[in-house]
Tab-separated table of C-alpha atoms and ligand atoms in Angstrom:
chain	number	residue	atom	x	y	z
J	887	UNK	CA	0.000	0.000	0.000
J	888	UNK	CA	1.282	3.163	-1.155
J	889	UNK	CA	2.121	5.174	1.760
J	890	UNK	CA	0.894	9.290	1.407
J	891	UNK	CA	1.709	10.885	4.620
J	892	UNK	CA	4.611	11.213	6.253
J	893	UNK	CA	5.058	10.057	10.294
J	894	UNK	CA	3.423	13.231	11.349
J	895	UNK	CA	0.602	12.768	9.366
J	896	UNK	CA	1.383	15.524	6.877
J	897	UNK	CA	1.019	14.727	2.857
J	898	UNK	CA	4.026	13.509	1.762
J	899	UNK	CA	5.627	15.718	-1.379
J	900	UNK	CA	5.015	13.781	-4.900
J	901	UNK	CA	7.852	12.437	-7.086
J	902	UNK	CA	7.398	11.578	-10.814
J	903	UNK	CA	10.196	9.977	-13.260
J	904	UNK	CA	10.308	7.260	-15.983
J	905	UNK	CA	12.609	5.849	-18.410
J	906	UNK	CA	11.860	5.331	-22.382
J	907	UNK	CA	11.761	1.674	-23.082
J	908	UNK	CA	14.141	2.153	-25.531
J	909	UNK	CA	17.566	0.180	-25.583
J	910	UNK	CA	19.641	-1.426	-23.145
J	911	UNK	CA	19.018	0.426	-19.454
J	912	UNK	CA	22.831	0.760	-18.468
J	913	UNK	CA	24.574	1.747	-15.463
J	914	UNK	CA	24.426	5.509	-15.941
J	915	UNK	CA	20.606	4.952	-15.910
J	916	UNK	CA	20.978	3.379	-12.421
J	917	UNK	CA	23.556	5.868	-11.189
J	918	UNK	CA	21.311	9.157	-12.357
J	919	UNK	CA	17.886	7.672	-11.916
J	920	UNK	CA	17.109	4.319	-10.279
J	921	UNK	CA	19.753	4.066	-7.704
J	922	UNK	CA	17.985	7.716	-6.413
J	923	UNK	CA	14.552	7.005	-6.756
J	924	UNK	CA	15.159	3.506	-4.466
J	925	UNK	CA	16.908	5.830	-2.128
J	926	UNK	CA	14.485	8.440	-1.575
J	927	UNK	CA	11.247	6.272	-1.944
J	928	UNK	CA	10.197	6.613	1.711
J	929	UNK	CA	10.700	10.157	2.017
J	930	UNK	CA	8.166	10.902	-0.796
J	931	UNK	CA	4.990	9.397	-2.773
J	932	UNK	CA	6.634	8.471	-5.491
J	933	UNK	CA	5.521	7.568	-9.670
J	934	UNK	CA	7.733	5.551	-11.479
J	935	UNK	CA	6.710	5.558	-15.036
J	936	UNK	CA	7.548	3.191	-18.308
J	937	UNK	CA	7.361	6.351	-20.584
J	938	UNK	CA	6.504	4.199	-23.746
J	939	UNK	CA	4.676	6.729	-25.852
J	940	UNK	CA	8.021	8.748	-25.588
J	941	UNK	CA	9.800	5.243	-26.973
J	942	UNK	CA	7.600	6.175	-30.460
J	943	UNK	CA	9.124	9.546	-31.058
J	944	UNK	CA	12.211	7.858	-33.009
J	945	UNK	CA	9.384	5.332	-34.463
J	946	UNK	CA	12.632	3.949	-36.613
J	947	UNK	CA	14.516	2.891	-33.393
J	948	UNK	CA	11.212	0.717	-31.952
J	949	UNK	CA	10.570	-2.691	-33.046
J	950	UNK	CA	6.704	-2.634	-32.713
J	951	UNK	CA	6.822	-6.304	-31.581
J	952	UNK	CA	9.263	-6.185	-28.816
J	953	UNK	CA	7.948	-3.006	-27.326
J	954	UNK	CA	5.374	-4.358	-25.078
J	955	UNK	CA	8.652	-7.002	-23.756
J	956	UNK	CA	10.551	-4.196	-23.359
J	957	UNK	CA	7.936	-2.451	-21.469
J	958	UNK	CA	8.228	-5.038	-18.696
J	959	UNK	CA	11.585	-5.882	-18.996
J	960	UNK	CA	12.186	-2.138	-17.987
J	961	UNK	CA	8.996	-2.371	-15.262
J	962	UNK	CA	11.372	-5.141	-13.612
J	963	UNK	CA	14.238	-3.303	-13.608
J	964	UNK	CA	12.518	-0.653	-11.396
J	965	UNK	CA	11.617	-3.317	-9.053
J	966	UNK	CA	15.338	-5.253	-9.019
J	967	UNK	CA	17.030	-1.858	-8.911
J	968	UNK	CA	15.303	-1.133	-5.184
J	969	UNK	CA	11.953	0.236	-5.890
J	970	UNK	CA	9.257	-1.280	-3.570
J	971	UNK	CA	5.942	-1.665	-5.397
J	972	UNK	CA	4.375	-2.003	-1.969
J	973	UNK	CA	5.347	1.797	-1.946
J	974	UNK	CA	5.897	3.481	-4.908
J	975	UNK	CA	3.447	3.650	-7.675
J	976	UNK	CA	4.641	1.679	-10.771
J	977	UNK	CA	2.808	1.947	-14.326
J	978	UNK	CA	2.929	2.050	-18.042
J	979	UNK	CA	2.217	5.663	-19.444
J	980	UNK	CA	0.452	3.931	-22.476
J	981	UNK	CA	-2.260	2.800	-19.986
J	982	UNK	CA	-3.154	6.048	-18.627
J	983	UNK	CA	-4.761	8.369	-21.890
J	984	UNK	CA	-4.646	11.203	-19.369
J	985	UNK	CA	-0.730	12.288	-20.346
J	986	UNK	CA	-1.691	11.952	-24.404
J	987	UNK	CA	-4.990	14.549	-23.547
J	988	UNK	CA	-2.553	17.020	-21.206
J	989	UNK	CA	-0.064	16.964	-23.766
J	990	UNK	CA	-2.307	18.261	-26.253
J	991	UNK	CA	-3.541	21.505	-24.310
J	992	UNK	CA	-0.096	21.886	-22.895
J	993	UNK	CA	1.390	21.592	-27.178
J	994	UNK	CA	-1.447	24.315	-27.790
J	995	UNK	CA	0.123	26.976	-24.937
J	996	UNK	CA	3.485	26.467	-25.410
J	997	UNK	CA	5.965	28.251	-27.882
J	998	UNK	CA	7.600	26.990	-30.729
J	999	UNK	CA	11.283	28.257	-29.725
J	1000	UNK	CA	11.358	26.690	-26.411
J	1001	UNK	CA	11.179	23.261	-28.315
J	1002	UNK	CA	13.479	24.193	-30.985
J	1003	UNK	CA	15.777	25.276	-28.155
J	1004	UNK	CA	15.996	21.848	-26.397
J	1005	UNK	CA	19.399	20.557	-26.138
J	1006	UNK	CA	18.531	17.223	-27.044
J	1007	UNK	CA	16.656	17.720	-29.949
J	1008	UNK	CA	18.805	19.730	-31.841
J	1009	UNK	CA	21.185	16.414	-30.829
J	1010	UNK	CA	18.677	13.722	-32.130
J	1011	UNK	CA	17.881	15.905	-35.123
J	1012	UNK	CA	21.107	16.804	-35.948
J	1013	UNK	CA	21.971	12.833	-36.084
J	1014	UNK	CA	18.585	11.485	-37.768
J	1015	UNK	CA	18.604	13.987	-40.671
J	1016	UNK	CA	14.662	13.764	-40.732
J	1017	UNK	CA	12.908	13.789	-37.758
J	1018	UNK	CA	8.842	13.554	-36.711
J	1019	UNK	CA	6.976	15.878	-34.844
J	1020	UNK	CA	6.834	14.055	-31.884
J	1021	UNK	CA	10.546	13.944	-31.213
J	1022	UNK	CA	9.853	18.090	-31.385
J	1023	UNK	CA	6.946	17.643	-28.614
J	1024	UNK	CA	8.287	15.016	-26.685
J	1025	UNK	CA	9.683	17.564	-23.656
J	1026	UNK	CA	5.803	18.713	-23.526
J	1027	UNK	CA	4.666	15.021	-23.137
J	1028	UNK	CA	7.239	15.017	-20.353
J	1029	UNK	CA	5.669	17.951	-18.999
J	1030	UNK	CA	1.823	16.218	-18.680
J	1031	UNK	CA	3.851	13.516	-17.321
J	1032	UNK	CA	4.789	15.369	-14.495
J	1033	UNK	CA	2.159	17.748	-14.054
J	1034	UNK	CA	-0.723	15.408	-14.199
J	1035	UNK	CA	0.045	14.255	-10.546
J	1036	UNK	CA	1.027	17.226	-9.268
J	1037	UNK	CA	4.829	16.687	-8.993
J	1038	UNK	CA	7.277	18.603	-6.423
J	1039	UNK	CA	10.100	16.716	-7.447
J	1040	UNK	CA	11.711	15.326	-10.678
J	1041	UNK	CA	14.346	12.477	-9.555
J	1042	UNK	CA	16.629	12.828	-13.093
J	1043	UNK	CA	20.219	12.287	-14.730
J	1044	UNK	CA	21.620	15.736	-15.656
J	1045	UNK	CA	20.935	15.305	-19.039
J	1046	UNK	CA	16.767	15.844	-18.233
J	1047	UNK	CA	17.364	19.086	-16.296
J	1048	UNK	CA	16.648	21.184	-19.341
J	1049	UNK	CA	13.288	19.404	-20.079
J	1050	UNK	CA	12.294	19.638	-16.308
J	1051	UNK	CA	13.031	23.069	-16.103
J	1052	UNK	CA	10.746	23.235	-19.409
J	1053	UNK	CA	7.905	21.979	-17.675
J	1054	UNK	CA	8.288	23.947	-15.377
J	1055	UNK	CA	7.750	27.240	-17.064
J	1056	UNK	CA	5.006	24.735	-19.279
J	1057	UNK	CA	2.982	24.790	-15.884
J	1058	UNK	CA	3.965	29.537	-15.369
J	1059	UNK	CA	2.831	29.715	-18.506
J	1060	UNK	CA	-0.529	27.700	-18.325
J	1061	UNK	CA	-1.189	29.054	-14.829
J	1062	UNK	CA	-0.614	32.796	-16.328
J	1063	UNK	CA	-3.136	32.229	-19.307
J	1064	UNK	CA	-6.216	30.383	-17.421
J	1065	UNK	CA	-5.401	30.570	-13.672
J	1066	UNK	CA	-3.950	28.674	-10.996
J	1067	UNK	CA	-3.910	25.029	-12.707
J	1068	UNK	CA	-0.214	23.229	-12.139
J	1069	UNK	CA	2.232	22.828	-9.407
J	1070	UNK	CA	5.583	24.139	-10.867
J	1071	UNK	CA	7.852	21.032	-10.391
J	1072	UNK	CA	11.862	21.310	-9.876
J	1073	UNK	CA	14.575	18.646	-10.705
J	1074	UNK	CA	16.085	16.584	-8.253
J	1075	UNK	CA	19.380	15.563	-9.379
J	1076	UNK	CA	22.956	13.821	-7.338
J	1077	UNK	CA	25.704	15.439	-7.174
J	1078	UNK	CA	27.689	13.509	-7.955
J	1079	UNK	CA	27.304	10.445	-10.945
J	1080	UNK	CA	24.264	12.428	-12.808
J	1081	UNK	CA	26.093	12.444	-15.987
J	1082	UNK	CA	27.889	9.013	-16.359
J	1083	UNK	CA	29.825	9.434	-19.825
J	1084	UNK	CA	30.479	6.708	-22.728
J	1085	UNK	CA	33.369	4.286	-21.336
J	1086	UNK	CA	34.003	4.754	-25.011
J	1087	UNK	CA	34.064	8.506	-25.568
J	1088	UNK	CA	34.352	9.728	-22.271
J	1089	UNK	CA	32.940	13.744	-23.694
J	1090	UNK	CA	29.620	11.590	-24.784
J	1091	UNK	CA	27.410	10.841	-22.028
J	1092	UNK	CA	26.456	7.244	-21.785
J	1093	UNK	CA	23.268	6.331	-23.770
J	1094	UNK	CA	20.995	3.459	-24.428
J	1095	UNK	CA	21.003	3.857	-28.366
J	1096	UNK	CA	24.912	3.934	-28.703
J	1097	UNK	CA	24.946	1.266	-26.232
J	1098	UNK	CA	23.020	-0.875	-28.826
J	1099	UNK	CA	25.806	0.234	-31.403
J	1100	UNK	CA	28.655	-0.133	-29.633
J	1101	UNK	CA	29.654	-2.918	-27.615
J	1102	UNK	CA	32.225	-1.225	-25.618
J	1103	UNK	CA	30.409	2.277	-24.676
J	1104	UNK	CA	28.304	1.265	-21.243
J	1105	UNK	CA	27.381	-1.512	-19.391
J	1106	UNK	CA	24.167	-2.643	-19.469
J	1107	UNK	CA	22.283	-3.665	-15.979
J	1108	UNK	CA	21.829	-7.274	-16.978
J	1109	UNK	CA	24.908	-7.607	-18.698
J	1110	UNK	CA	26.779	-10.513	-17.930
J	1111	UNK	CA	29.879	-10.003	-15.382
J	1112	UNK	CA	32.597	-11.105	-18.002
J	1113	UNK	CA	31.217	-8.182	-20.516
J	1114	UNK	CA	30.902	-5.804	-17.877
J	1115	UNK	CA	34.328	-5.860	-16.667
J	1116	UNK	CA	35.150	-6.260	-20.419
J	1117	UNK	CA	33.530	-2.454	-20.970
J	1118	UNK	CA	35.170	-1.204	-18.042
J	1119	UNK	CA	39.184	-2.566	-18.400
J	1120	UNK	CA	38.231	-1.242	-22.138
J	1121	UNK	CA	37.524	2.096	-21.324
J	1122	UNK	CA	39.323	4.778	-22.452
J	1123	UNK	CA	41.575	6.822	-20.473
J	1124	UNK	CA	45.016	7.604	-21.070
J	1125	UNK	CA	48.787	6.823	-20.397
J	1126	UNK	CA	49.156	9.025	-17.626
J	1127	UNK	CA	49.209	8.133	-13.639
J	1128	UNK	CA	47.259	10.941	-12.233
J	1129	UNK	CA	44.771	9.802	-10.161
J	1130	UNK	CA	43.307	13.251	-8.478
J	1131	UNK	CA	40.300	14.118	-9.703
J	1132	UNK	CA	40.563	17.775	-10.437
J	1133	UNK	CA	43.665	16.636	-12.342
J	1134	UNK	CA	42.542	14.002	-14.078
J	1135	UNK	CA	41.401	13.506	-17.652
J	1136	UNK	CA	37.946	13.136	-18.464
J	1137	UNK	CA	38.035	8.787	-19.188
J	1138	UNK	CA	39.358	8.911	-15.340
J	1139	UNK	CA	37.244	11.706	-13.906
J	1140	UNK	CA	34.029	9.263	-15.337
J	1141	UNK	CA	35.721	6.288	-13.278
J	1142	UNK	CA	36.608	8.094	-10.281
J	1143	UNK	CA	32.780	9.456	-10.287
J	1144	UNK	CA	31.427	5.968	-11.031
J	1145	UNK	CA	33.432	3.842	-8.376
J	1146	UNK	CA	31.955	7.136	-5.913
J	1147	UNK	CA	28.835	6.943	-7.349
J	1148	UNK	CA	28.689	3.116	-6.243
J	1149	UNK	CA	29.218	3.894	-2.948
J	1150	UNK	CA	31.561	2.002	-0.123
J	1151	UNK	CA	33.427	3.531	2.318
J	1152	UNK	CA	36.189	4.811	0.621
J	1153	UNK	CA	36.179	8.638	-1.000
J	1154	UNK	CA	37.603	9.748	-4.290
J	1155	UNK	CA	40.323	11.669	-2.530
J	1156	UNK	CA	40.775	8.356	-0.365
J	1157	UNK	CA	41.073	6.283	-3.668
J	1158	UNK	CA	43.361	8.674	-5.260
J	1159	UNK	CA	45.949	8.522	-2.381
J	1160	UNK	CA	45.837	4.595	-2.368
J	1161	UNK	CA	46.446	3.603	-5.585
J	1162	UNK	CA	49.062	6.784	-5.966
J	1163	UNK	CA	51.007	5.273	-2.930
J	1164	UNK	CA	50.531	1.935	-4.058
J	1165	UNK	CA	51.863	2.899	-6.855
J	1166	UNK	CA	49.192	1.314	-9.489
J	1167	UNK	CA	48.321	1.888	-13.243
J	1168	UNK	CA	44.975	2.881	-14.670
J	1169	UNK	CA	44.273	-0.611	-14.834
J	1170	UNK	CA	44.213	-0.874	-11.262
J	1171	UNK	CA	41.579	1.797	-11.108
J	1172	UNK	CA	39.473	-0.283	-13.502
J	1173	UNK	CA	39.577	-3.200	-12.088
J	1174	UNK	CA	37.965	-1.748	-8.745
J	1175	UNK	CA	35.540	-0.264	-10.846
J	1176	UNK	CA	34.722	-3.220	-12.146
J	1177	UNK	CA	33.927	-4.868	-8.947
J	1178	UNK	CA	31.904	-2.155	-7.282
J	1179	UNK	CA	29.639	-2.496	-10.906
J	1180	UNK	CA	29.803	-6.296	-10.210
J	1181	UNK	CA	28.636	-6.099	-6.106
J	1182	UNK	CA	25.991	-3.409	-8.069
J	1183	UNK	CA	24.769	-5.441	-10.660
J	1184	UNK	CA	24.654	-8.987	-9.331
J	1185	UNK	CA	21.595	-8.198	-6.900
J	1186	UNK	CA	19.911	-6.686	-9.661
J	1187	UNK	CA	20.419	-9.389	-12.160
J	1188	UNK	CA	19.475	-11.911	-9.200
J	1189	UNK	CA	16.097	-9.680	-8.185
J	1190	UNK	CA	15.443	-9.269	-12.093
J	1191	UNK	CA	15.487	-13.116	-12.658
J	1192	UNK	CA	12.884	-13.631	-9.888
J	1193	UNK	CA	10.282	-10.666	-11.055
J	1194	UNK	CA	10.253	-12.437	-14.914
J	1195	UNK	CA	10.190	-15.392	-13.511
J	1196	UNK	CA	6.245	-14.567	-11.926
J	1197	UNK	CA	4.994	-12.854	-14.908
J	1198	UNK	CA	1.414	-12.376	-12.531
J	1199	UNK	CA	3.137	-10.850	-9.738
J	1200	UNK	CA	4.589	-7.475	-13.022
J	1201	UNK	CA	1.230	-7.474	-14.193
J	1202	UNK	CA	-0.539	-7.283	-10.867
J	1203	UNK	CA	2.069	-4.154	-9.849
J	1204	UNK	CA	1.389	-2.757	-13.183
J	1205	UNK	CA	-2.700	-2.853	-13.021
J	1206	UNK	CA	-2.518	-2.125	-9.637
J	1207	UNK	CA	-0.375	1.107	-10.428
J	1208	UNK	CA	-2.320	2.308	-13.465
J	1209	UNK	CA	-5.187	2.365	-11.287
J	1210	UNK	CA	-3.832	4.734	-9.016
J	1211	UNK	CA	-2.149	6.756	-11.575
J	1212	UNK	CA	-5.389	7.145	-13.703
J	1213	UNK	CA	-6.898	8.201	-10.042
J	1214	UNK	CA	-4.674	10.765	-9.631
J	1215	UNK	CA	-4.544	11.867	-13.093
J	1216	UNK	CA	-8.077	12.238	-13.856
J	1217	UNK	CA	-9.331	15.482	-11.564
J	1218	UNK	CA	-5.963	17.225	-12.675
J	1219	UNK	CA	-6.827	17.090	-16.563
J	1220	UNK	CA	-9.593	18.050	-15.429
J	1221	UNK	CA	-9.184	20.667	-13.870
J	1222	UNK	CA	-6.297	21.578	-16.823
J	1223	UNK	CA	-9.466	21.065	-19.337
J	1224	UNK	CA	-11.979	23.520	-17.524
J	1225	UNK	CA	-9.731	25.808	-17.150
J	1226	UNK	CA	-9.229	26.064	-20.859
J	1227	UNK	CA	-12.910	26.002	-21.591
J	1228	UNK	CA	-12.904	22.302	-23.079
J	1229	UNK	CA	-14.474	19.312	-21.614
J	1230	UNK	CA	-17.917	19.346	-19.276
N	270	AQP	N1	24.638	8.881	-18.791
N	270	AQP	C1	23.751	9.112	-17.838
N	270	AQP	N2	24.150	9.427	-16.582
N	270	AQP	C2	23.238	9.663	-15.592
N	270	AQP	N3	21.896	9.590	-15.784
N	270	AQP	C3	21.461	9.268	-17.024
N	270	AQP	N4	20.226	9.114	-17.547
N	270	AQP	C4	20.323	8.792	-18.872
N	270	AQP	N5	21.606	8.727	-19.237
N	270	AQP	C5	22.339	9.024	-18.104
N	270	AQP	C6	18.990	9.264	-16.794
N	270	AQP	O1	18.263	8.047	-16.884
N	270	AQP	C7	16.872	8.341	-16.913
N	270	AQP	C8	16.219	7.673	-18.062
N	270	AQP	O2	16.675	8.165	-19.292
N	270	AQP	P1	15.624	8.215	-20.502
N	270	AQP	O3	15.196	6.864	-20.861
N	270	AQP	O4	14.559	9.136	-20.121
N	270	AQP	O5	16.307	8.858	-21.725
N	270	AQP	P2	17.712	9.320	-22.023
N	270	AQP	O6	18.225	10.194	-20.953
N	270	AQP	O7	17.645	9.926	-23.354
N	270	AQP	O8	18.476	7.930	-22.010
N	270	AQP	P3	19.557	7.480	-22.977
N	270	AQP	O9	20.210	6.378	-22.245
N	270	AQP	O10	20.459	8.567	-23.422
N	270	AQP	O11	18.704	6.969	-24.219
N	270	AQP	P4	18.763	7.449	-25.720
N	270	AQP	O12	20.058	6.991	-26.231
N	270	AQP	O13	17.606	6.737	-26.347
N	270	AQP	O14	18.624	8.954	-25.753
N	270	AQP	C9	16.739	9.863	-16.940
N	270	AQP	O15	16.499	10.337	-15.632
N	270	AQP	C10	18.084	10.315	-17.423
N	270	AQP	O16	18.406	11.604	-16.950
């Protein structure tokens, strides 16, 4: 049961995020997203979403069969990566027509530029050549995402700060034109390990679609632990022996932040000093990498095999969370839809 007050009895504030069933979910996925919204879950109500209509805005990159197995292979994730269905809300975008009826007021109010200004189209679009619409619009579908239950807080990898600070001023600018509809929601993002970059390219940050390219440029969360530690002793780095963060180059400031990132006791300044006075290579630094992503990953891959193994007990969190979601959702569009002078 989904727990909405705090000890005190007060309402707890509301978190919203979701991944794009798209690709292989990788550790930079876990790092920015995941790993935080397992962590935080008690302190807030928290929405977990499998954003699948935002999956269809590169329609070549989705095979229209696997989808719906992607769908719940990403649904399983959340629940092997630390998320308790017993008290966050887990669902499937797809099943709640609420966010495809926001996003269409929400397109109607907001400008042009601010979508032609988005960091990560001008990326995709730049890449693709020719692009749909719906890449364009998808930061507004990620704004009824978030506004549709009210969100405080956006639990996100750097790379989404942009788009949550665009729904943001989505919700001013609705507010401003037909009254007090939206609560404005901010980003919530780590300080350290929100942008994991490529092992790869470490001035690319890691990515599900160039993970599907390229063998050697992340490691996926139910990759096995030989090509795990493969990625990692691959990455790139350099020939130097600096160690220090602040002095390090960028393939060693993304391993330094990682190993951090996957906590133990031991501090990057720590880590630095050790291997410096042990005198070690960069391959030393990998190789503990590689076994903090290992103690990471084998729980998940363990948990993960369990949840597919029950395929009742994904679809009974999944109905169970579109319920609630399309409970929540409904007076808030709404409201939205009055507001504009639409609907009854
Ligand atoms: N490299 C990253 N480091 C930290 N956090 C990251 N996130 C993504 N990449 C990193 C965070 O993971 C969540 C889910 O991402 P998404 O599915 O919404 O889309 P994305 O950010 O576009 O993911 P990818 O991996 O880069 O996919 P493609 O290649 O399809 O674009 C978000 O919270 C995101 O910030």
């Amino acid at each position: 049961m989904t727990a909405t007050t705090g000890p005190d009895g007060a309402p707890k504030r509301r978190v919203f995020s979701g991944v794009q069933p798209t690709g292989k979910l990788h550790i930079g996925n876990y790092v920015g997203a995941l790993a935080v919204w397992a962590r935080e879950q008690h302190r807030f109500d928290s929405l977990f979403c499998v954003v699948d209509l935002h999956a269809l805005t590169v329609p070549e990159a989705v095979d229209p069969g696997g989808l719906r197995a992607k769908v719940r292979e990403v649904a399983a994730l959340y629940v092997a990566a630390g998320v308790d269905p017993d008290r966050s809300t887990i669902f499937v975008q797809s099943e709640v027509p609420a966010h495809s009826e926001l996003a269409w007021l929400l397109t109607c109010t907001t400008p042009l530029g601010w979508l032609q200004r988005m960091t990560q189209f001008k990326a995709k679009s730049g890449r693709l050549g020719s692009v749909g619409t719906g890449l364009l619009c998808y930061p507004v579908l990620q704004a009824a995402d978030i506004l549709l239950y009210e969100t405080d807080l956006v639990p996100v990898g750097e790379d989404q700060r942009q788009h949550v600070e665009l729904a943001r001023d989505v919700a001013l600018r609705f507010n401003s034109l037909f009254g007090e509809v939206f609560v404005p929601p901010e980003a919530m993002i780590r300080s350290g390990g929100a942008r994991v970059m490529g092992l790869d390219d470490p001035t690319a940050k890691m990515s599900k679609s160039t993970g599907e390219r390229a063998p050697g440029h992340s490691v996926g969360l139910l990759d096995p632990p030989a090509v795990a530690r493969k990625a990692i002793m691959g990455a790139r780095t350099d020939s130097g022996r600096e160690f220090r963060y602040d002095e390090a180059t960028p393939g060693v400031r993304n391993l330094i932040e990682l190993y951090e990132a996957l906590g133990g006791a031991e501090s990057r300044d720590a880590l630095a000093e050790r291997l410096d006075r042990e005198g070690k290579g960069y391959g030393h630094l990998k190789a503990e990498v590689a076994e903090r992503v290992e103690a990471t990953l084998a729980p998940i891959r363990e948990a993960y095999a369990r949840i597919v193994a029950d395929p009742a007990y994904l679809d009974g969190i999944l109905a169970r969370g579109a319920e609630r979601a399309r409970d929540l959702a409904a007076p808030v569009l709404r409201r939205a839809q009055r507001a504009a002078g639409v609907g009854t």
